[in-house]
């Protein structure tokens, strides 16, 4: 389709449109409640094979959406895609490009000439899938804090119900970074007979306590903003933008490494060679960057969704939830081949977590490979280091196909 | 004096009282303004020698005060000293102990049998020294945002004026951790003929950009709290406690290492072996800890002081301010012997910063020694690792005396 849209680069899936599907049945949740109705926003790239055996599910991270690849048919409002995805990707700013466009397309890591790639907005999201900003059918008002507390397993359960509604019962692969990698792991553990392989990037089996703390701080920043109003801010003309901005700032610094910040900003001043003696205005370029990121994020993201997804990713704990405290026991059911990719400078989802998964799978005699890529950009690497991940993923998927 | 106060432990300086001194002259500030009147809160331990040549000035960090050692004569209100000092010291909670009590006293690192140890609350502080919560003589109201923006050099200028008012014109040593270490460096550079030695612990010649970012986030959290009211919250019955709490949470996590958090909290849940599915309440022990720290901090600390001191420590940049960008040139005037102590797990003030200072001083042929202590508690080590710092400091000071 690229001939009709001159701006589409080679390797692009072209112009895409997010679609929506209402699930036929309620989704049972870990908390004991059921959720109905549930709408799922999704995009697909490539062609489903007649045998329906070429499906790759791509899972997004905390602040992503279903628009993983290509150019959005409806361009975003100016500024609203700035700093999109869980983390920043300068090159894609405001162009309407999907958050993993460098990885999904003809000839790319997830090759749409061969695979039918599916991405859904997560349960609890604010980009088309049912979440706390959706209408609660019992009240006719947005759920807000009445939305049930959800888990990664609930997200996966929703994805599975969605895929079944599309007539897809088996996945060639589930892939994702960060929270997306947690979903891939959950798929392999909970539905071992339905997943051939998983690609788990910059992720973990359980967030370490410092990561739990950063997430708690981000949530506190939102909930302490009086405009949050206990979560019932919809329609009031006020939203917790101030607190969300702080949450986003915390996120940004944890997604980058100290070395990356040094290279990107150093201690360069914002306006001159000397300080201006101000408390309220940015003096350093890194301070201005943080304000800018905060400002653009609040335009496109719902604060309650942030709270719910942040909570879900801190809950995620494979060993606790599936192994009675033992990671090895939790991974016992896995039948998928596992590819783990971690980044040396990622201190939020450090390589040690992937190493623990690798060790446990290896002890169980299950096929697993781990690649720790030496790169300086911290957790953001999973969105930035596309060129170095591509051959690893391509080879892994090709070997899977050869099984 | 310990026989009359049974609770005073051996090695304690005993019961002490913070005193106050009004400086006779205005303090000229880097921003071009002058400040008058200026009151300084201070404590002293030990006895001033007839030659006045045994004075050690101890400088506190972001959230410390003049009460560095001994037991406060006026005990703090319950809870108000919890989490005191720039960082937490469990053992001293609510006992009224000084923030560096383990380091100052008879036979301790800063031996009050030999030295006259002085600690002042910093300019801009909220614990007795003139700061943004003090009355502006021009308006009869608290300064608030009209308080001049101050620098580490201004703090040091104030300390010097204070010491001169006490009749002290020369310091055997200036010592401090974190922001306190910056003051020691500033003393050595700005008043080289008045300082025999400096002890710079867990500090830096310029905070790295990630540290600049953390401080910016903390200030944003305060300033975005509507209760801050542009800094004019005094007397309104409202204070930016919510934002201050978030700022303190950020501080706490940056003061600790990931390893320390793992050891202290792991992923242990707060109330049971299973999650309770709540967004608003703490589920993990580390989440509860953060709330507790936030709650106790806001009771005792002024938000504007936090903003001003945080700003001052991000400005501090020896190379920019004194060396035209060259650290070596900045340190050229130094005549003091320099002891640097850093901690392996301190990622806020990493050992690399101390190594840069050491390298520059060594290149200049100046006496310097650096000790990097291998310890897991992050930046907090400077308050926790007293036993391992003590022999290093004692030997360093003894050698100084032998010169």
PDB file of C-alpha atoms in Angstrom, chain A residues 30-32 149-151 154 206-210 212-214 216-217 219-221 223-226 228 241-246 249-250 253-254 256-258 261-263 265-269 273-284 286-287 290-291 294-295 307-308 311 313-317 320-321 347, chain B residues 30-32 149-151 154 206-210 212-214 216-217 219-221 223-226 228 241-246 249-250 253-254 256-258 261-263 265-269 273-284 286-287 290-291 294-295 307-308 311 313-317 320-321 347:
ATOM      1  CA  UNK A  30      -8.038 -12.451  39.679  1.00  0.00           C
ATOM      2  CA  UNK A  31      -9.713 -10.203  42.239  1.00  0.00           C
ATOM      3  CA  UNK A  32     -12.837 -12.342  42.007  1.00  0.00           C
ATOM      4  CA  UNK A 149      -8.043  -3.901  40.326  1.00  0.00           C
ATOM      5  CA  UNK A 150      -6.453  -5.917  37.549  1.00  0.00           C
ATOM      6  CA  UNK A 151      -3.382  -8.080  37.129  1.00  0.00           C
ATOM      7  CA  UNK A 154      -6.215 -10.497  33.688  1.00  0.00           C
ATOM      8  CA  UNK A 206       8.992  -9.811  39.499  1.00  0.00           C
ATOM      9  CA  UNK A 207       9.893  -6.159  39.788  1.00  0.00           C
ATOM     10  CA  UNK A 208      12.641  -5.568  42.377  1.00  0.00           C
ATOM     11  CA  UNK A 209      11.763  -3.504  45.463  1.00  0.00           C
ATOM     12  CA  UNK A 210      13.345  -0.330  44.117  1.00  0.00           C
ATOM     13  CA  UNK A 212       8.125  -1.231  43.367  1.00  0.00           C
ATOM     14  CA  UNK A 213       9.109   1.950  45.182  1.00  0.00           C
ATOM     15  CA  UNK A 214       9.389   4.069  42.017  1.00  0.00           C
ATOM     16  CA  UNK A 216       4.543   3.638  44.371  1.00  0.00           C
ATOM     17  CA  UNK A 217       5.997   7.154  44.261  1.00  0.00           C
ATOM     18  CA  UNK A 219       1.081   6.616  42.062  1.00  0.00           C
ATOM     19  CA  UNK A 220       1.377   8.708  45.221  1.00  0.00           C
ATOM     20  CA  UNK A 221       2.143  11.770  43.087  1.00  0.00           C
ATOM     21  CA  UNK A 223      -3.290  10.325  44.163  1.00  0.00           C
ATOM     22  CA  UNK A 224      -1.984  13.230  46.275  1.00  0.00           C
ATOM     23  CA  UNK A 225      -2.997  15.692  43.578  1.00  0.00           C
ATOM     24  CA  UNK A 226      -6.302  17.145  44.859  1.00  0.00           C
ATOM     25  CA  UNK A 228      -7.515  13.400  41.325  1.00  0.00           C
ATOM     26  CA  UNK A 241      -2.180  16.716  35.507  1.00  0.00           C
ATOM     27  CA  UNK A 242       0.235  18.063  38.098  1.00  0.00           C
ATOM     28  CA  UNK A 243       0.639  14.715  39.807  1.00  0.00           C
ATOM     29  CA  UNK A 244       0.696  12.819  36.523  1.00  0.00           C
ATOM     30  CA  UNK A 245       3.486  15.087  35.373  1.00  0.00           C
ATOM     31  CA  UNK A 246       5.564  14.203  38.416  1.00  0.00           C
ATOM     32  CA  UNK A 249       9.153  12.564  35.356  1.00  0.00           C
ATOM     33  CA  UNK A 250       9.984   9.757  37.767  1.00  0.00           C
ATOM     34  CA  UNK A 253      14.528   9.103  34.800  1.00  0.00           C
ATOM     35  CA  UNK A 254      14.126   5.429  35.696  1.00  0.00           C
ATOM     36  CA  UNK A 256      17.204   6.220  31.259  1.00  0.00           C
ATOM     37  CA  UNK A 257      20.613   5.442  32.653  1.00  0.00           C
ATOM     38  CA  UNK A 258      22.803   7.942  34.480  1.00  0.00           C
ATOM     39  CA  UNK A 261      21.584  11.477  30.938  1.00  0.00           C
ATOM     40  CA  UNK A 262      25.203  12.518  31.137  1.00  0.00           C
ATOM     41  CA  UNK A 263      25.583  12.132  27.386  1.00  0.00           C
ATOM     42  CA  UNK A 265      22.256  16.682  28.872  1.00  0.00           C
ATOM     43  CA  UNK A 266      25.316  16.774  31.068  1.00  0.00           C
ATOM     44  CA  UNK A 267      25.011  19.778  33.362  1.00  0.00           C
ATOM     45  CA  UNK A 268      24.296  22.115  30.476  1.00  0.00           C
ATOM     46  CA  UNK A 269      22.268  25.157  31.396  1.00  0.00           C
ATOM     47  CA  UNK A 273      26.405  30.080  30.404  1.00  0.00           C
ATOM     48  CA  UNK A 274      25.444  31.227  33.840  1.00  0.00           C
ATOM     49  CA  UNK A 275      22.705  30.501  36.313  1.00  0.00           C
ATOM     50  CA  UNK A 276      19.774  32.885  36.647  1.00  0.00           C
ATOM     51  CA  UNK A 277      18.997  32.307  40.323  1.00  0.00           C
ATOM     52  CA  UNK A 278      15.499  30.953  40.015  1.00  0.00           C
ATOM     53  CA  UNK A 279      13.687  28.340  42.036  1.00  0.00           C
ATOM     54  CA  UNK A 280      10.620  28.029  39.847  1.00  0.00           C
ATOM     55  CA  UNK A 281      12.098  27.969  36.324  1.00  0.00           C
ATOM     56  CA  UNK A 282      14.326  25.307  34.776  1.00  0.00           C
ATOM     57  CA  UNK A 283      18.002  26.161  34.915  1.00  0.00           C
ATOM     58  CA  UNK A 284      19.432  22.934  33.546  1.00  0.00           C
ATOM     59  CA  UNK A 286      17.526  18.171  31.979  1.00  0.00           C
ATOM     60  CA  UNK A 287      15.044  20.122  34.102  1.00  0.00           C
ATOM     61  CA  UNK A 290      11.427  16.757  32.383  1.00  0.00           C
ATOM     62  CA  UNK A 291       8.839  19.525  32.277  1.00  0.00           C
ATOM     63  CA  UNK A 294       5.415  15.783  31.770  1.00  0.00           C
ATOM     64  CA  UNK A 295       3.435  18.315  29.783  1.00  0.00           C
ATOM     65  CA  UNK A 307      -2.538   3.849  38.520  1.00  0.00           C
ATOM     66  CA  UNK A 308      -4.091   0.540  37.498  1.00  0.00           C
ATOM     67  CA  UNK A 311      -0.286  -1.501  40.246  1.00  0.00           C
ATOM     68  CA  UNK A 313       3.069  -4.528  37.060  1.00  0.00           C
ATOM     69  CA  UNK A 314       4.167  -4.249  40.678  1.00  0.00           C
ATOM     70  CA  UNK A 315       1.901  -7.171  41.621  1.00  0.00           C
ATOM     71  CA  UNK A 316       3.364  -9.384  38.893  1.00  0.00           C
ATOM     72  CA  UNK A 317       5.385 -12.111  40.597  1.00  0.00           C
ATOM     73  CA  UNK A 320       4.506 -16.096  44.156  1.00  0.00           C
ATOM     74  CA  UNK A 321       1.537 -16.431  41.854  1.00  0.00           C
ATOM     75  CA  UNK A 347      18.606  -0.626  36.160  1.00  0.00           C
TER      76      UNK A 347
ATOM     77  CA  UNK B  30      26.070  35.366  44.847  1.00  0.00           C
ATOM     78  CA  UNK B  31      22.795  36.518  43.306  1.00  0.00           C
ATOM     79  CA  UNK B  32      23.804  40.133  43.965  1.00  0.00           C
ATOM     80  CA  UNK B 149      18.119  32.309  45.841  1.00  0.00           C
ATOM     81  CA  UNK B 150      21.212  31.089  47.643  1.00  0.00           C
ATOM     82  CA  UNK B 151      24.264  29.021  46.806  1.00  0.00           C
ATOM     83  CA  UNK B 154      26.501  31.849  50.375  1.00  0.00           C
ATOM     84  CA  UNK B 206      29.108  18.858  40.870  1.00  0.00           C
ATOM     85  CA  UNK B 207      25.999  16.729  41.041  1.00  0.00           C
ATOM     86  CA  UNK B 208      25.611  14.504  37.958  1.00  0.00           C
ATOM     87  CA  UNK B 209      22.614  15.120  35.678  1.00  0.00           C
ATOM     88  CA  UNK B 210      20.603  12.247  37.136  1.00  0.00           C
ATOM     89  CA  UNK B 212      19.989  17.193  39.092  1.00  0.00           C
ATOM     90  CA  UNK B 213      16.905  15.454  37.709  1.00  0.00           C
ATOM     91  CA  UNK B 214      15.939  13.817  41.009  1.00  0.00           C
ATOM     92  CA  UNK B 216      14.152  18.829  40.027  1.00  0.00           C
ATOM     93  CA  UNK B 217      11.444  16.174  40.400  1.00  0.00           C
ATOM     94  CA  UNK B 219      10.972  20.441  43.712  1.00  0.00           C
ATOM     95  CA  UNK B 220       8.314  19.973  41.038  1.00  0.00           C
ATOM     96  CA  UNK B 221       6.353  17.746  43.417  1.00  0.00           C
ATOM     97  CA  UNK B 223       5.642  23.425  43.610  1.00  0.00           C
ATOM     98  CA  UNK B 224       2.849  21.554  41.805  1.00  0.00           C
ATOM     99  CA  UNK B 225       1.020  21.040  45.093  1.00  0.00           C
ATOM    100  CA  UNK B 226      -1.688  23.749  45.056  1.00  0.00           C
ATOM    101  CA  UNK B 228       2.287  25.575  48.021  1.00  0.00           C
ATOM    102  CA  UNK B 241       2.543  18.407  52.676  1.00  0.00           C
ATOM    103  CA  UNK B 242       1.371  16.189  49.825  1.00  0.00           C
ATOM    104  CA  UNK B 243       4.087  17.393  47.472  1.00  0.00           C
ATOM    105  CA  UNK B 244       6.710  17.422  50.212  1.00  0.00           C
ATOM    106  CA  UNK B 245       5.843  13.830  50.956  1.00  0.00           C
ATOM    107  CA  UNK B 246       6.487  12.847  47.349  1.00  0.00           C
ATOM    108  CA  UNK B 249       9.936   9.603  48.960  1.00  0.00           C
ATOM    109  CA  UNK B 250      12.097  10.358  45.935  1.00  0.00           C
ATOM    110  CA  UNK B 253      14.929   5.923  47.376  1.00  0.00           C
ATOM    111  CA  UNK B 254      17.894   7.814  45.959  1.00  0.00           C
ATOM    112  CA  UNK B 256      19.362   3.888  49.456  1.00  0.00           C
ATOM    113  CA  UNK B 257      20.750   1.336  47.053  1.00  0.00           C
ATOM    114  CA  UNK B 258      18.678  -1.238  45.204  1.00  0.00           C
ATOM    115  CA  UNK B 261      16.037  -2.113  49.546  1.00  0.00           C
ATOM    116  CA  UNK B 262      16.185  -5.756  48.569  1.00  0.00           C
ATOM    117  CA  UNK B 263      17.668  -6.664  51.921  1.00  0.00           C
ATOM    118  CA  UNK B 265      12.069  -5.052  52.288  1.00  0.00           C
ATOM    119  CA  UNK B 266      12.355  -7.447  49.398  1.00  0.00           C
ATOM    120  CA  UNK B 267       8.913  -7.845  47.875  1.00  0.00           C
ATOM    121  CA  UNK B 268       7.337  -8.602  51.242  1.00  0.00           C
ATOM    122  CA  UNK B 269       3.691  -7.734  51.485  1.00  0.00           C
ATOM    123  CA  UNK B 273       0.790 -13.506  52.230  1.00  0.00           C
ATOM    124  CA  UNK B 274      -1.480 -12.419  49.460  1.00  0.00           C
ATOM    125  CA  UNK B 275      -2.355  -9.189  47.743  1.00  0.00           C
ATOM    126  CA  UNK B 276      -5.535  -7.358  48.641  1.00  0.00           C
ATOM    127  CA  UNK B 277      -6.256  -5.736  45.286  1.00  0.00           C
ATOM    128  CA  UNK B 278      -6.053  -2.114  46.285  1.00  0.00           C
ATOM    129  CA  UNK B 279      -4.814   0.897  44.385  1.00  0.00           C
ATOM    130  CA  UNK B 280      -4.892   3.377  47.223  1.00  0.00           C
ATOM    131  CA  UNK B 281      -3.428   1.405  50.132  1.00  0.00           C
ATOM    132  CA  UNK B 282       0.130   0.069  50.505  1.00  0.00           C
ATOM    133  CA  UNK B 283       0.465  -3.570  49.516  1.00  0.00           C
ATOM    134  CA  UNK B 284       4.221  -3.919  49.821  1.00  0.00           C
ATOM    135  CA  UNK B 286       8.403  -0.704  50.930  1.00  0.00           C
ATOM    136  CA  UNK B 287       5.261   1.228  49.956  1.00  0.00           C
ATOM    137  CA  UNK B 290       7.646   5.431  51.936  1.00  0.00           C
ATOM    138  CA  UNK B 291       4.341   6.741  53.263  1.00  0.00           C
ATOM    139  CA  UNK B 294       6.794  11.135  53.971  1.00  0.00           C
ATOM    140  CA  UNK B 295       4.410  11.622  56.856  1.00  0.00           C
ATOM    141  CA  UNK B 307      13.313  24.064  47.509  1.00  0.00           C
ATOM    142  CA  UNK B 308      16.106  26.522  48.277  1.00  0.00           C
ATOM    143  CA  UNK B 311      18.409  24.358  44.267  1.00  0.00           C
ATOM    144  CA  UNK B 313      23.100  21.826  45.786  1.00  0.00           C
ATOM    145  CA  UNK B 314      22.211  21.393  42.118  1.00  0.00           C
ATOM    146  CA  UNK B 315      23.899  24.718  41.300  1.00  0.00           C
ATOM    147  CA  UNK B 316      27.108  23.704  43.049  1.00  0.00           C
ATOM    148  CA  UNK B 317      29.763  23.205  40.393  1.00  0.00           C
ATOM    149  CA  UNK B 320      32.131  26.138  36.508  1.00  0.00           C
ATOM    150  CA  UNK B 321      32.142  28.522  39.436  1.00  0.00           C
ATOM    151  CA  UNK B 347      24.692   6.066  43.132  1.00  0.00           C
TER     152      UNK B 347
END
